[in-house]
PDB file of C-alpha atoms in Angstrom:
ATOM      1  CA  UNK J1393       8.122 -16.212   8.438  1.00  0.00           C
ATOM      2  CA  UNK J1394       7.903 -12.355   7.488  1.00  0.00           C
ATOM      3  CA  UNK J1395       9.544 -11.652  11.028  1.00  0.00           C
ATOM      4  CA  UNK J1396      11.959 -14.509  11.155  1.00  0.00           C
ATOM      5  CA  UNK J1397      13.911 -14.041   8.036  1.00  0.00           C
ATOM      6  CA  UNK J1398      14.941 -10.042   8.748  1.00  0.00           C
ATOM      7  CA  UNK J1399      15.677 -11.244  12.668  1.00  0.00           C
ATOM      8  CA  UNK J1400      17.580 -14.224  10.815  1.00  0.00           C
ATOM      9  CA  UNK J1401      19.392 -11.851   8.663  1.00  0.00           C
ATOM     10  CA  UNK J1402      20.348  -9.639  11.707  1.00  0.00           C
ATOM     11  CA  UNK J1403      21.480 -11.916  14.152  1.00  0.00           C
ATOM     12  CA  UNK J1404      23.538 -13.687  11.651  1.00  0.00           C
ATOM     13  CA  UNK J1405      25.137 -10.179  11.228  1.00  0.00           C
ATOM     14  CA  UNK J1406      25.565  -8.868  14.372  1.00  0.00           C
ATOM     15  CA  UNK J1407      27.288 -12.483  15.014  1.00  0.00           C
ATOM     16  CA  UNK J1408      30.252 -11.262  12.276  1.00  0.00           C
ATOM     17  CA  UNK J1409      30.376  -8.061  13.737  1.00  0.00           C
ATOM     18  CA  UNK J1410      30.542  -9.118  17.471  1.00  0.00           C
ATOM     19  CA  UNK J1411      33.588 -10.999  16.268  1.00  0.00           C
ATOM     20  CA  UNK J1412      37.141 -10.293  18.086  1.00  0.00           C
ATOM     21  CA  UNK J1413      38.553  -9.147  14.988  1.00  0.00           C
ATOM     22  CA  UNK J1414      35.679  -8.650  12.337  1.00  0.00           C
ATOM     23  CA  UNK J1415      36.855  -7.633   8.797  1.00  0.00           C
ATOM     24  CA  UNK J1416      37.053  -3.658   8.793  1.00  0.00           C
ATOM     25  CA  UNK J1417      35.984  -4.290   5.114  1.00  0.00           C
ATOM     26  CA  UNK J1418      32.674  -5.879   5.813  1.00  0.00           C
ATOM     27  CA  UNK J1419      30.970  -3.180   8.377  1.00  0.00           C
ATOM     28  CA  UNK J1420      29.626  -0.653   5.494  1.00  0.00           C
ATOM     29  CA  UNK J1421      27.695  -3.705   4.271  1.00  0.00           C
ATOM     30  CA  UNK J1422      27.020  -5.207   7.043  1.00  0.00           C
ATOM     31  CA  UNK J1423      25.366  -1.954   9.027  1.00  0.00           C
ATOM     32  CA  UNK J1424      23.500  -1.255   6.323  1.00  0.00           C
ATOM     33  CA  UNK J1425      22.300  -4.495   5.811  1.00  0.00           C
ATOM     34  CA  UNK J1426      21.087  -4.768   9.647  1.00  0.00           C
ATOM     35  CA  UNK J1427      19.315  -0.846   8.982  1.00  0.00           C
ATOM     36  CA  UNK J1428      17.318  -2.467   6.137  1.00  0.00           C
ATOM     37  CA  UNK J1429      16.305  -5.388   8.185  1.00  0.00           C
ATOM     38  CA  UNK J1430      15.084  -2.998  11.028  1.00  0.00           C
ATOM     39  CA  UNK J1431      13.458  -0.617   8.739  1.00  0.00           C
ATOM     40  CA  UNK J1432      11.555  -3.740   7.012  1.00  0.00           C
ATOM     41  CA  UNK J1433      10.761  -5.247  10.634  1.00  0.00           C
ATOM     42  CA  UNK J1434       9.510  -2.136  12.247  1.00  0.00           C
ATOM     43  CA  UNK J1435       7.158  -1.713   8.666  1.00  0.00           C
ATOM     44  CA  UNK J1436       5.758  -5.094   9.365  1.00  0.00           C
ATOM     45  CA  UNK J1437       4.892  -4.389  12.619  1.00  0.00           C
ATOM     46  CA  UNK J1438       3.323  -0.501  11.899  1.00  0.00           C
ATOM     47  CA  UNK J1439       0.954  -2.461   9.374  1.00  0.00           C
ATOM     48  CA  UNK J1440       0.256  -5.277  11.437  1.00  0.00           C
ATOM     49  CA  UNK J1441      -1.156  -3.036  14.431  1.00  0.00           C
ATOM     50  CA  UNK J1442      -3.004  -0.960  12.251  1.00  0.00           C
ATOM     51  CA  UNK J1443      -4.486  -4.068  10.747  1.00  0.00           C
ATOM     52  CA  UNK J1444      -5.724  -5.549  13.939  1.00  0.00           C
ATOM     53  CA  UNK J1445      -6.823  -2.336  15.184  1.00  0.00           C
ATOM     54  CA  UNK J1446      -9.426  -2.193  12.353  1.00  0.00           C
ATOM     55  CA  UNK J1447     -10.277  -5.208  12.821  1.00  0.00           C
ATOM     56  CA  UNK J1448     -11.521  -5.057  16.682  1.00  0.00           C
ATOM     57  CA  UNK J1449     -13.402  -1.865  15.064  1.00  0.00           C
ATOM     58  CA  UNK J1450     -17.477  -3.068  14.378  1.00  0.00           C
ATOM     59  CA  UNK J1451     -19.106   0.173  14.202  1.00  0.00           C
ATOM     60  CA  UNK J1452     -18.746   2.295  10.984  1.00  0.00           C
ATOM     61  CA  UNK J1453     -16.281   4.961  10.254  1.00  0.00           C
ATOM     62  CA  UNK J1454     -17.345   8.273  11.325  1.00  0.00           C
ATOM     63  CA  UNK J1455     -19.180  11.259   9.455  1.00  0.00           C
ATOM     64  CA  UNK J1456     -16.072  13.817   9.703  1.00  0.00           C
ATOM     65  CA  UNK J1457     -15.844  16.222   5.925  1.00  0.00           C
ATOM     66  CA  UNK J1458     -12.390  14.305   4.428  1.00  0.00           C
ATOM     67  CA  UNK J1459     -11.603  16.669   1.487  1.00  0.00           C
ATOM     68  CA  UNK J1460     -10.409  13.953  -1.234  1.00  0.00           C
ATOM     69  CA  UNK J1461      -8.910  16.200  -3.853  1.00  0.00           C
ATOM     70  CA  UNK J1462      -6.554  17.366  -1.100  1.00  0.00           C
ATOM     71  CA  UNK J1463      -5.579  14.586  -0.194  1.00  0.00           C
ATOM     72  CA  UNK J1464      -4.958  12.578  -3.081  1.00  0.00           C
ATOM     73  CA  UNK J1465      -2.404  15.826  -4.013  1.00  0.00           C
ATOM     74  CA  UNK J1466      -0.801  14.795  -0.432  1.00  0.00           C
ATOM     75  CA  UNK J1467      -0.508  11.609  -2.088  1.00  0.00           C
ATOM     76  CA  UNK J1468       0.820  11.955  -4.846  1.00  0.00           C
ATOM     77  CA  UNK J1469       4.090  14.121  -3.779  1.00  0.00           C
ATOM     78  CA  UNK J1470       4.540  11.698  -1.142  1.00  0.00           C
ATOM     79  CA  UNK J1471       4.370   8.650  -3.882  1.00  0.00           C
ATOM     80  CA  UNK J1472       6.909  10.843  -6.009  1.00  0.00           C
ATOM     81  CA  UNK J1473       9.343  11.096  -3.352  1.00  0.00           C
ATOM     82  CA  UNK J1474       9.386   6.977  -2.769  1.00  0.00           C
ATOM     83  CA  UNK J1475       9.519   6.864  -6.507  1.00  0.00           C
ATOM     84  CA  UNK J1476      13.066   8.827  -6.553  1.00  0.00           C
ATOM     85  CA  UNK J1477      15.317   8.404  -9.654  1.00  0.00           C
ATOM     86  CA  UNK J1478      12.761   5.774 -11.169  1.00  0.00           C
ATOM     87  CA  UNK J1479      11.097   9.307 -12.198  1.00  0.00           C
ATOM     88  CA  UNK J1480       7.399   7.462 -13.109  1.00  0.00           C
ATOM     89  CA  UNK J1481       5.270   9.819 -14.397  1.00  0.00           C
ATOM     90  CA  UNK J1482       2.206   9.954 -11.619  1.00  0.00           C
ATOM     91  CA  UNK J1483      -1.205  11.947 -12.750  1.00  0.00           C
ATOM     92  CA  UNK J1484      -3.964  12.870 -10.844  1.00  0.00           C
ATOM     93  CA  UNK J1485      -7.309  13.170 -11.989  1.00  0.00           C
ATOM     94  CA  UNK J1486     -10.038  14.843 -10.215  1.00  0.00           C
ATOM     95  CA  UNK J1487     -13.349  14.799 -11.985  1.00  0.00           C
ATOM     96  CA  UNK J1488     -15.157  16.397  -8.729  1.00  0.00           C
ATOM     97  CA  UNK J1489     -14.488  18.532  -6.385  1.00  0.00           C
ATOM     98  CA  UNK J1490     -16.589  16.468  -3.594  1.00  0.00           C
ATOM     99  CA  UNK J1491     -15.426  15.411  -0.637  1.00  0.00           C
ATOM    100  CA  UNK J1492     -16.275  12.059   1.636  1.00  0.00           C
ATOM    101  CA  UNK J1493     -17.703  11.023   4.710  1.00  0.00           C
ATOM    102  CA  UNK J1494     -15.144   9.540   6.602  1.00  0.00           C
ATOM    103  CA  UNK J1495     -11.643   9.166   8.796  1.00  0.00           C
ATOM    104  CA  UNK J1496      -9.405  11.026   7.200  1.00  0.00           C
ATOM    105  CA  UNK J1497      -6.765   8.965   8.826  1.00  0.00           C
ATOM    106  CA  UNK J1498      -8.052   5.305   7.572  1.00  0.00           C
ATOM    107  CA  UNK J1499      -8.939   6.942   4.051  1.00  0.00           C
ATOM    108  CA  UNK J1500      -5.104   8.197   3.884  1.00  0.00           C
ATOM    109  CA  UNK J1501      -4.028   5.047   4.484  1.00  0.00           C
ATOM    110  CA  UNK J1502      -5.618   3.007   2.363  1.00  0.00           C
ATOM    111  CA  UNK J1503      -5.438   5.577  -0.782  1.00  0.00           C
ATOM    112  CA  UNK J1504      -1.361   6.058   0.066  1.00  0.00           C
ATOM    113  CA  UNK J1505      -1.128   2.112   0.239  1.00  0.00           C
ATOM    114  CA  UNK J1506      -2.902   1.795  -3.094  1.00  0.00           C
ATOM    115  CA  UNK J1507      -0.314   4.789  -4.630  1.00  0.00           C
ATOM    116  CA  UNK J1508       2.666   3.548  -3.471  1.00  0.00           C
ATOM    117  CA  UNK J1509       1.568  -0.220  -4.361  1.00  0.00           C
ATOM    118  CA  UNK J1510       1.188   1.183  -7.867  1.00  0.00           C
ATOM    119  CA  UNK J1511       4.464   2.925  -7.929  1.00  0.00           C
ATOM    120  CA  UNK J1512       6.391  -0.340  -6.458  1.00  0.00           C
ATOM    121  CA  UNK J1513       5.359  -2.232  -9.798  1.00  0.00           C
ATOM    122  CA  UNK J1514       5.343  -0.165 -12.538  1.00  0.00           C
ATOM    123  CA  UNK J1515       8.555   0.238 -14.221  1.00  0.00           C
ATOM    124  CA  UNK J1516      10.577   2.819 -14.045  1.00  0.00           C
ATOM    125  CA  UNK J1517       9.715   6.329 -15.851  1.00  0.00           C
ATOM    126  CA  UNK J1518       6.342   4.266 -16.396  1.00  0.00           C
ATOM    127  CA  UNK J1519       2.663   6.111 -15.124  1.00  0.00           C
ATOM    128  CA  UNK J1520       0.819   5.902 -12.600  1.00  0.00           C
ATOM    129  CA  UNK J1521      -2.684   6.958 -13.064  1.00  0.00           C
ATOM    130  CA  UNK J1522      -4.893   8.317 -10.450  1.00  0.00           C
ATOM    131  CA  UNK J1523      -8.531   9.090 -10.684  1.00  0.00           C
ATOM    132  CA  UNK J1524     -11.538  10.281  -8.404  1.00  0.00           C
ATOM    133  CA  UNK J1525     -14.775  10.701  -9.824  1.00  0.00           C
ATOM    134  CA  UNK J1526     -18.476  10.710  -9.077  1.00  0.00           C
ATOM    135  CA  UNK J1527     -21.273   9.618 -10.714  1.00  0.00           C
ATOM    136  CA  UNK J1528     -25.225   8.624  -9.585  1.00  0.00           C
ATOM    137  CA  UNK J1529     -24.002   5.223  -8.212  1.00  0.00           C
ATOM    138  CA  UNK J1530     -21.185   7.343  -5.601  1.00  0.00           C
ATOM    139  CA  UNK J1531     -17.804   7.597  -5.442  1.00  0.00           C
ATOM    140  CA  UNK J1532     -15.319   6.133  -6.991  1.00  0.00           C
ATOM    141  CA  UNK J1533     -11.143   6.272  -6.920  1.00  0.00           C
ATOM    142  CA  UNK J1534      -9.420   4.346  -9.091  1.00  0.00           C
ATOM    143  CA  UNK J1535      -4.898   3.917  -8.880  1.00  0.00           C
ATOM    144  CA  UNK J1536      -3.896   2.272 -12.206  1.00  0.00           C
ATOM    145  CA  UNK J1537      -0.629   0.963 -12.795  1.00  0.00           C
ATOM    146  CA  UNK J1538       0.997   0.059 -16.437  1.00  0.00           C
ATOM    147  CA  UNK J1539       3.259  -3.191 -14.233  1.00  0.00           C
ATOM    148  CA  UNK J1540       3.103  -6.412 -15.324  1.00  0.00           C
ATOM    149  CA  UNK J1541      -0.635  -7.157 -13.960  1.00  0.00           C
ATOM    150  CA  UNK J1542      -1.721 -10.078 -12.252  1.00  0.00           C
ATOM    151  CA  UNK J1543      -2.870 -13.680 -13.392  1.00  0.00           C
ATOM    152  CA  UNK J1544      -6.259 -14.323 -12.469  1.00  0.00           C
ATOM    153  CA  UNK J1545      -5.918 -16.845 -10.029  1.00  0.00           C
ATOM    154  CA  UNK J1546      -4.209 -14.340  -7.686  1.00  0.00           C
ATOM    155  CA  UNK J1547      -7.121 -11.922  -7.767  1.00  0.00           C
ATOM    156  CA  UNK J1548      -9.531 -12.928  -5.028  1.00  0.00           C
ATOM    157  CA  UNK J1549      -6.947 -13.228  -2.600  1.00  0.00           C
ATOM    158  CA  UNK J1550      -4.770 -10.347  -2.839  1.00  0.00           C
ATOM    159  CA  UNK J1551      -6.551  -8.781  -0.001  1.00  0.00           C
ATOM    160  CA  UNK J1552      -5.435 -11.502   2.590  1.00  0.00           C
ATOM    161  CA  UNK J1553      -3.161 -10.837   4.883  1.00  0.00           C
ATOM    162  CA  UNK J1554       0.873 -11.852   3.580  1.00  0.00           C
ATOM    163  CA  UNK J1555      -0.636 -12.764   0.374  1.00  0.00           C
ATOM    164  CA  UNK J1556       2.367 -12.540  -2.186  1.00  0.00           C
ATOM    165  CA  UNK J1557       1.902 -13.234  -5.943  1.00  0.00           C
ATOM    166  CA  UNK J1558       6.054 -13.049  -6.169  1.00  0.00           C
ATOM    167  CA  UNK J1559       7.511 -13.272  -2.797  1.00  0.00           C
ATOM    168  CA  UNK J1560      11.090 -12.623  -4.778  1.00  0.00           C
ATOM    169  CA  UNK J1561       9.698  -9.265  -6.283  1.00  0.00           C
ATOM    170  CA  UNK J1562       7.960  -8.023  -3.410  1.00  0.00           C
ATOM    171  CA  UNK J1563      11.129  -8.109  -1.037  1.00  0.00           C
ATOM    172  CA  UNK J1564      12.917  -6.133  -3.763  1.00  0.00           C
ATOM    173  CA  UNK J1565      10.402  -3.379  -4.326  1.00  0.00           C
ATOM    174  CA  UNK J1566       9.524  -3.200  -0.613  1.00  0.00           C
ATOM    175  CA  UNK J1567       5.883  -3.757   1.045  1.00  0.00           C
ATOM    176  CA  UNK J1568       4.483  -5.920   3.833  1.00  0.00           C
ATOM    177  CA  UNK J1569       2.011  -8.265   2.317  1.00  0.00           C
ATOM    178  CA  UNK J1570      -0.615  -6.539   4.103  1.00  0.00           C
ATOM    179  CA  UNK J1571      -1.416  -3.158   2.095  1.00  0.00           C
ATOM    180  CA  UNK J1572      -4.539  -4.832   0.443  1.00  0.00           C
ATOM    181  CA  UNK J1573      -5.851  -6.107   3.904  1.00  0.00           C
ATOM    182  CA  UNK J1574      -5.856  -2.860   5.072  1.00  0.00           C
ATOM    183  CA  UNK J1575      -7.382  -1.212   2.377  1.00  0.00           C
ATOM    184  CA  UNK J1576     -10.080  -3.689   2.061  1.00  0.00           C
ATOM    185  CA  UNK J1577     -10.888  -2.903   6.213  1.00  0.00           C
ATOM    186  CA  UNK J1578     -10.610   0.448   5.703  1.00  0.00           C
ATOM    187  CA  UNK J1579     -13.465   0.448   2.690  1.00  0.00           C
ATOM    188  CA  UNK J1580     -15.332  -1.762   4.689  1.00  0.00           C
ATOM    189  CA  UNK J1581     -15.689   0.287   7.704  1.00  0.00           C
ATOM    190  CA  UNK J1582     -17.031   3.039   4.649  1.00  0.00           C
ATOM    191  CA  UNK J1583     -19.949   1.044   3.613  1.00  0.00           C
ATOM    192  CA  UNK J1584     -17.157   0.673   0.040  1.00  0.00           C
ATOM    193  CA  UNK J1585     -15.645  -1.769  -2.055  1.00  0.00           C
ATOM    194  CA  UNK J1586     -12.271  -2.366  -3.620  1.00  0.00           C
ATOM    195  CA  UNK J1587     -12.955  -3.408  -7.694  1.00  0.00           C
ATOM    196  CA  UNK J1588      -9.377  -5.293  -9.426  1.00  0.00           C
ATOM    197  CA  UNK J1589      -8.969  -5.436 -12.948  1.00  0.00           C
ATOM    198  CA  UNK J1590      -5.753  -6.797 -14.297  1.00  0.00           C
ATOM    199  CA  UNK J1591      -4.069  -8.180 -17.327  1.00  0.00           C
ATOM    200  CA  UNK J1592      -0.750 -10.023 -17.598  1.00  0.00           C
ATOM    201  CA  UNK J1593       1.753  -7.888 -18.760  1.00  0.00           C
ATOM    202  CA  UNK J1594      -1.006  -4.761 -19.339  1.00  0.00           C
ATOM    203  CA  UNK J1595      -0.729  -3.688 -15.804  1.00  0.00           C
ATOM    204  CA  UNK J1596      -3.567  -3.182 -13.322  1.00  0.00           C
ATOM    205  CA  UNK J1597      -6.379  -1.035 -12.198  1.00  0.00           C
ATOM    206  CA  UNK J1598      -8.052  -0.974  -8.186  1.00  0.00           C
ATOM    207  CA  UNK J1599     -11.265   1.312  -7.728  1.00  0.00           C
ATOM    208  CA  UNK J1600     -12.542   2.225  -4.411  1.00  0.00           C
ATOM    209  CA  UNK J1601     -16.538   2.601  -4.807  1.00  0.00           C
ATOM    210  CA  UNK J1602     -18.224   4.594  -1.995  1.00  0.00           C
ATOM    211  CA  UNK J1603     -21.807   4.536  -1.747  1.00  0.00           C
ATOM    212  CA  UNK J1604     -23.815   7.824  -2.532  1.00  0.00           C
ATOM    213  CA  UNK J1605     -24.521   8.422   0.549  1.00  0.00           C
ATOM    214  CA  UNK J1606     -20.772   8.674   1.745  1.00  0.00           C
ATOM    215  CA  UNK J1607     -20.334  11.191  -0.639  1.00  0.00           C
ATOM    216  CA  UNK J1608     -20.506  15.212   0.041  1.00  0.00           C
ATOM    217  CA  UNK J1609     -20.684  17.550  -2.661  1.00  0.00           C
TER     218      UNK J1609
END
């Protein structure tokens, strides 16, 4: 269904255009239209082969130094740019300078996927908290949102793949449905787990917790 309804959308208008005489009036829209399809197609399919990729991965994610603090700055500009003129306000806040042991690559992923999840729904000018800490239990990075939060029912399965708690809202603010699933395989291959606490209409929080021993200070 994800794929079907963008290739629906662009055959349908590359039909109108492949007309003998389409209406000069209707290719701005149309083009564009047929660009946004792509764009959402070719996302789809980016997050689906990372997904199976860490899937077919058993062993554990390897020991290289990932400096968080860095990357989480990364982050951030990158999750201001996608925010644009809805200008939220997005803070970081690093309570330790310690790194993790990790790929940098899979840890980039999931943190910028939890960022830019945050930034799709929360309102506009709204904040976007971000937070990495560490205490005697390990690490711990935590993206809250001030959105509308999520019923509890949703919860436990917002890490399946294509899950959708508002299919309508979701193909407005962008996404694939499969963010969470890759964040949850990425944590797993870290020894980690992903923590959601939400409230309708108080927005939402989603912690990372790394073991101690993932942890380099």
């Amino acid at each position: 269904h994800e794929l079907r309804t963008p290739l629906t959308v662009i055959s349908g208008l590359a039909e109108q255009l492949n007309m003998d005489e389409p209406d000069p009036a209707m290719l701005p829209q149309s083009t564009g239209l047929i660009f946004q399809q792509a764009r959402r197609m070719n996302e789809l399919v980016s997050d689906l082969l990372t997904l199976s990729r860490l899937e077919m991965q058993q062993e554990p994610a390897p020991d290289e130094h990932v400096p968080v603090a860095e990357l989480l700055a990364t982050i951030i500009e990158e999750a201001r740019s996608v925010s644009g003129p809805a200008q939220h306000v997005l803070q970081l806040d690093i309570r330790s300078p310690a790194g993790l042991r990790g790929n940098a690559g899979e840890l980039r992923t999931a943190f910028s996927n939890l960022v830019i999840n945050a930034v799709r729904h929360t309102p506009n000018q709204a904040e976007v908290r971000v937070k990495w800490q560490v205490d005697h239990e390990g690490a711990h990075l935590s993206v809250t949102d001030t959105g509308e939060g999520i019923a509890p029912r949703h919860i436990p399965r917002l890490t399946e793949r294509l899950y959708r708690v508002d299919a309508s809202h979701s193909r407005d603010t962008g996404g694939t449905g499969l963010g969470l699933a890759i964040v949850k395989h990425v944590l797993e291959r870290h020894e980690a787990e992903l923590e959601i606490i939400s409230t309708v209409g108080g927005g939402s929080t989603f912690t990372c917790h790394f073991p101690p021993e993932r942890v380099i200070t």
